Tab-separated table of C-alpha atoms in Angstrom:
chain	number	residue	atom	x	y	z
A	788	MET	CA	-9.050	13.782	10.405
A	789	ASN	CA	-7.738	11.977	14.182
A	790	ILE	CA	-3.811	12.206	14.995
A	791	PHE	CA	-3.169	7.828	13.404
A	792	ARG	CA	-5.333	9.221	9.962
A	793	PHE	CA	-3.019	12.099	9.806
A	794	ALA	CA	0.270	9.966	11.166
A	795	GLY	CA	-0.445	6.957	8.655
A	796	ASP	CA	-0.969	9.073	5.806
A	797	MET	CA	2.297	10.041	6.860
A	798	MET	CA	3.803	7.102	6.492
A	799	HIS	CA	2.331	5.637	3.594
A	800	LEU	CA	3.707	9.141	2.062
A	801	LEU	CA	7.272	8.710	3.644
A	802	SER	CA	7.502	5.054	1.414
A	803	VAL	CA	6.935	6.588	-1.485
A	804	VAL	CA	9.004	9.254	-0.527
A	805	VAL	CA	12.499	7.603	0.570
A	806	LEU	CA	11.592	4.435	-1.947
A	807	LEU	CA	11.940	7.548	-5.000
A	808	LEU	CA	15.001	8.001	-2.840
A	809	LYS	CA	16.642	5.151	-3.575
A	810	ILE	CA	15.684	4.997	-7.056
A	811	HIS	CA	16.141	8.734	-7.592
A	812	LYS	CA	19.740	9.266	-6.083
A	813	MET	CA	21.460	6.250	-5.646
A	814	LYS	CA	19.812	5.565	-9.514
A	815	SER	CA	18.986	1.948	-8.430
A	816	CYS	CA	16.330	-0.159	-7.789
A	817	ALA	CA	18.119	-3.535	-6.722
A	818	GLY	CA	15.704	-5.396	-4.064
A	819	ILE	CA	12.135	-3.385	-5.046
A	820	SER	CA	9.580	-5.730	-6.720
A	821	LEU	CA	8.196	-4.164	-9.600
A	822	LYS	CA	4.870	-6.969	-9.603
A	823	THR	CA	4.223	-4.653	-5.867
A	824	GLN	CA	4.909	-1.595	-7.580
A	825	GLU	CA	2.193	-2.470	-10.276
A	826	LEU	CA	-0.754	-3.922	-8.310
A	827	TYR	CA	0.246	-0.608	-5.512
A	828	ALA	CA	-0.334	1.459	-9.436
A	829	LEU	CA	-3.561	-0.647	-9.484
A	830	VAL	CA	-5.069	-0.502	-6.476
A	831	PHE	CA	-5.033	3.612	-6.970
A	832	ILE	CA	-6.420	4.270	-10.048
A	833	CYS	CA	-9.816	1.773	-8.719
A	834	ARG	CA	-9.728	3.376	-5.682
A	835	TYR	CA	-9.539	7.000	-6.715
A	836	LEU	CA	-12.332	6.873	-10.269
A	837	ASP	CA	-13.399	10.148	-8.392
A	838	ILE	CA	-10.948	12.107	-7.372
A	839	PHE	CA	-12.618	14.592	-10.698
A	840	THR	CA	-16.240	14.260	-9.083
A	841	GLY	CA	-16.321	13.172	-5.864
A	842	PHE	CA	-14.256	16.631	-3.907
A	843	ILE	CA	-13.842	15.586	-0.352
A	844	SER	CA	-11.519	17.879	0.926
A	845	LEU	CA	-7.709	19.733	-0.593
A	846	TYR	CA	-5.670	17.717	1.390
A	847	ASN	CA	-7.991	14.518	0.011
A	848	THR	CA	-7.644	15.654	-3.341
A	849	ILE	CA	-4.033	16.908	-3.347
A	850	MET	CA	-2.661	13.420	-1.251
A	851	LYS	CA	-4.705	11.536	-4.495
A	852	ILE	CA	-2.501	12.960	-6.832
A	853	VAL	CA	0.759	12.643	-4.850
A	854	PHE	CA	-0.512	8.718	-4.484
A	855	LEU	CA	-1.236	8.038	-8.253
A	856	ALA	CA	1.582	9.999	-9.616
A	857	SER	CA	4.782	9.205	-7.908
A	858	ALA	CA	3.110	5.523	-8.209
A	859	PHE	CA	3.291	6.110	-11.932
A	860	SER	CA	7.035	7.435	-11.705
A	861	ILE	CA	7.936	4.139	-9.675
A	862	LEU	CA	6.962	2.069	-12.785
A	863	TRP	CA	8.328	4.860	-15.680
A	864	TYR	CA	11.431	4.052	-13.672
A	865	MET	CA	12.250	0.773	-13.348
A	866	ARG	CA	10.558	0.312	-16.596
A	867	SER	CA	11.819	3.107	-19.019
A	868	HIS	CA	15.379	5.277	-17.351
A	869	LYS	CA	18.291	3.629	-19.396
A	870	VAL	CA	20.043	3.523	-15.576
A	871	VAL	CA	17.415	2.232	-13.091
A	872	ARG	CA	15.573	-0.293	-15.376
A	873	GLN	CA	19.406	-1.725	-15.242
A	874	THR	CA	19.543	-2.753	-12.059
A	875	TYR	CA	16.190	-4.082	-11.700
A	876	ASP	CA	16.668	-7.887	-10.405
A	877	LYS	CA	14.112	-9.845	-12.725
A	878	ASP	CA	14.564	-13.194	-12.401
A	879	GLN	CA	13.889	-12.443	-7.685
A	880	ASP	CA	10.658	-11.322	-9.163
A	881	THR	CA	8.960	-14.201	-9.821
A	882	PHE	CA	5.218	-13.909	-8.038
A	883	ARG	CA	2.388	-14.768	-10.154
A	884	HIS	CA	1.233	-11.707	-9.288
A	885	TYR	CA	-2.108	-11.282	-12.406
A	886	PHE	CA	-3.993	-14.731	-9.786
A	887	LEU	CA	-4.153	-11.641	-7.260
A	888	ILE	CA	-6.212	-9.721	-9.718
A	889	LEU	CA	-7.710	-12.053	-10.765
A	890	ALA	CA	-8.331	-13.602	-6.714
A	891	CYS	CA	-9.272	-10.162	-5.901
A	892	MET	CA	-11.376	-8.857	-8.746
A	893	VAL	CA	-13.405	-11.611	-7.931
A	894	LEU	CA	-13.451	-12.245	-4.405
A	895	ALA	CA	-14.732	-8.305	-5.039
A	896	LEU	CA	-17.577	-8.540	-7.526
A	897	LEU	CA	-19.329	-12.003	-4.935
A	898	VAL	CA	-18.797	-9.740	-1.304
A	899	HIS	CA	-18.922	-6.094	-1.663
A	900	HIS	CA	-20.907	-3.578	0.230
A	901	LYS	CA	-22.651	-2.523	-2.297
A	902	PHE	CA	-23.481	-3.402	-5.976
A	903	THR	CA	-22.319	-0.885	-8.574
A	904	PHE	CA	-19.299	-0.021	-10.599
A	905	ARG	CA	-17.579	2.477	-8.739
A	906	GLU	CA	-18.244	0.229	-5.268
A	907	VAL	CA	-16.808	-2.977	-6.475
A	908	MET	CA	-14.310	-1.532	-8.025
A	909	TRP	CA	-13.481	0.024	-4.934
A	910	THR	CA	-13.884	-2.912	-2.476
A	911	PHE	CA	-11.116	-4.319	-5.326
A	912	SER	CA	-8.572	-1.322	-4.511
A	913	ILE	CA	-9.274	-2.294	-1.591
A	914	TYR	CA	-8.734	-6.432	-1.429
A	915	LEU	CA	-4.862	-5.799	-3.597
A	916	GLU	CA	-4.125	-3.750	-1.578
A	917	ALA	CA	-3.787	-5.912	1.355
A	918	VAL	CA	-1.939	-8.337	-0.480
A	919	ALA	CA	-0.478	-6.433	-3.059
A	920	ILE	CA	3.181	-5.838	-0.778
A	921	LEU	CA	4.087	-10.801	-1.053
A	922	PRO	CA	5.506	-10.141	-4.380
A	923	GLN	CA	7.630	-7.017	-2.294
A	924	LEU	CA	7.878	-9.951	1.163
A	925	VAL	CA	8.813	-13.064	-1.844
A	926	MET	CA	12.060	-10.711	-3.085
A	927	LEU	CA	13.190	-9.600	0.334
A	928	GLN	CA	13.774	-12.869	1.730
A	929	ARG	CA	15.623	-13.593	-1.287
A	930	THR	CA	17.979	-11.210	-1.415
A	931	ARG	CA	21.223	-11.595	0.998
A	932	ASN	CA	22.321	-7.877	1.069
A	933	ILE	CA	18.825	-5.522	2.206
A	934	ASP	CA	19.679	-1.675	1.821
A	935	ASN	CA	18.969	0.858	4.352
A	936	LEU	CA	16.478	2.301	2.188
A	937	THR	CA	14.553	-0.770	1.245
A	938	GLY	CA	14.084	-1.528	4.671
A	939	ASN	CA	12.889	1.164	5.326
A	940	TYR	CA	10.618	1.499	2.707
A	941	VAL	CA	8.907	-1.707	3.372
A	942	PHE	CA	8.463	-0.737	7.253
A	943	PHE	CA	6.618	3.182	6.818
A	944	LEU	CA	4.534	0.497	4.450
A	945	GLY	CA	3.440	-1.274	7.142
A	946	THR	CA	3.099	0.739	9.521
A	947	TYR	CA	0.623	3.292	7.850
A	948	ARG	CA	-2.194	0.464	7.380
A	949	GLY	CA	-1.249	-0.072	11.295
A	950	LEU	CA	-1.968	2.861	11.646
A	951	TYR	CA	-4.920	3.288	9.733
A	952	MET	CA	-6.006	-0.516	12.382
A	953	LEU	CA	-5.665	1.827	14.637
A	954	ASN	CA	-7.896	6.019	13.251
A	955	TRP	CA	-11.224	3.291	12.553
A	956	VAL	CA	-10.611	1.814	16.260
A	957	TYR	CA	-11.472	5.617	17.087
A	958	ARG	CA	-13.579	6.522	14.893
A	959	TYR	CA	-15.042	3.781	15.681
A	960	LEU	CA	-15.720	4.812	19.666
A	961	THR	CA	-16.205	8.807	19.214
A	962	GLU	CA	-17.896	8.875	14.865
A	963	VAL	CA	-22.011	8.378	15.714
A	964	HIS	CA	-22.054	8.716	11.680
A	965	TYR	CA	-18.837	6.692	10.817
A	966	HIS	CA	-20.411	3.483	8.865
A	967	HIS	CA	-19.666	0.323	9.701
A	968	ARG	CA	-16.899	-0.701	6.953
A	969	TRP	CA	-15.971	-4.778	8.567
A	970	LEU	CA	-14.972	-5.710	4.930
A	971	THR	CA	-11.922	-2.989	5.206
A	972	TRP	CA	-11.185	-3.186	8.528
A	973	ILE	CA	-10.724	-7.675	7.908
A	974	SER	CA	-8.645	-6.379	4.510
A	975	GLY	CA	-7.200	-3.683	6.785
A	976	PHE	CA	-6.435	-5.952	9.833
A	977	ILE	CA	-5.016	-8.722	7.035
A	978	GLN	CA	-2.975	-6.536	5.221
A	979	THR	CA	-1.233	-5.518	8.425
A	980	ALA	CA	-0.293	-8.966	9.898
A	981	LEU	CA	1.339	-9.736	6.270
A	982	TYR	CA	3.966	-7.797	7.647
A	983	ALA	CA	4.545	-8.476	11.478
A	984	ASP	CA	7.703	-11.481	10.651
A	985	PHE	CA	8.816	-8.636	8.086
A	986	PHE	CA	8.687	-6.374	11.316
A	987	TYR	CA	9.844	-8.414	14.059
A	988	TYR	CA	13.553	-9.218	11.911
A	989	TYR	CA	13.738	-5.125	11.589
A	990	VAL	CA	13.078	-4.307	14.443
A	991	LYS	CA	15.865	-7.469	15.779
A	992	SER	CA	18.125	-6.077	12.914
A	993	TRP	CA	17.746	-2.410	14.477
A	994	ARG	CA	18.305	-3.263	18.058
A	995	ASN	CA	21.809	-5.359	17.455
A	996	ASN	CA	22.524	-2.931	15.467
A	997	GLU	CA	23.118	-5.166	12.670
A	998	LYS	CA	22.402	-5.571	8.161
A	999	LEU	CA	18.981	-7.060	8.021
A	1000	GLN	CA	18.226	-10.061	6.313
A	1001	LEU	CA	15.651	-12.095	6.573
A	1002	PRO	CA	15.501	-16.362	7.063
A	1003	ALA	CA	15.015	-17.974	3.885
B	668	GLU	CA	-28.432	3.892	5.348
B	669	SER	CA	-27.008	6.899	3.471
B	670	THR	CA	-27.109	5.920	-0.390
B	671	TYR	CA	-23.551	8.097	-0.330
B	672	GLU	CA	-20.870	7.122	1.364
B	673	PRO	CA	-17.957	9.695	0.516
B	674	LYS	CA	-15.564	8.069	1.354
B	675	ASP	CA	-12.941	10.343	3.177
B	676	GLU	CA	-9.666	7.465	3.778
B	677	LEU	CA	-7.415	7.175	1.002
């Protein structure tokens, strides 16, 4: 495992920790899109279908369990926790995420490396992950006061896939047997590009020591 | 091309 991949995973983990910290300590999920969280839970379920059958490393298995467990605990907090669920701003979270699911499923059935159940589900998870942040980005744009934890959450999430891209370049150059997964690369690039606008305002607000606010 | 390709990324 190279440093880019590891750093990417840690960023991903950090984003989840930051979000859980906000929810657990502040008992608030203000500004967080439930729809994005639902999409991520679905992404993890479909991608980690091999969790009990395909052992790669202890690190791999533990991380999969952590991502699945955190995704479901976030959903539980936002939907069922009596205090947290009242801070969820349903009216601002209006993205039609079912269309994303449908579009990604159709695309996965059409464009994949191999036509098997597991491979199509894996491909679906890759496509869905690329666009899962959209409801969250729309919600951020509508929120006037984005708190630090929410801003950092999205920032870490964007950095994670960016680092994965460096990891793919590194593996492409160093591993003879590394398959040319162009499908993952294109999706990963789109996923990272979606954050470009957000990154710009995040860095700007950080440099100017101002509160983060996205233009409407 | 091998038929089984382990997906070692998360």
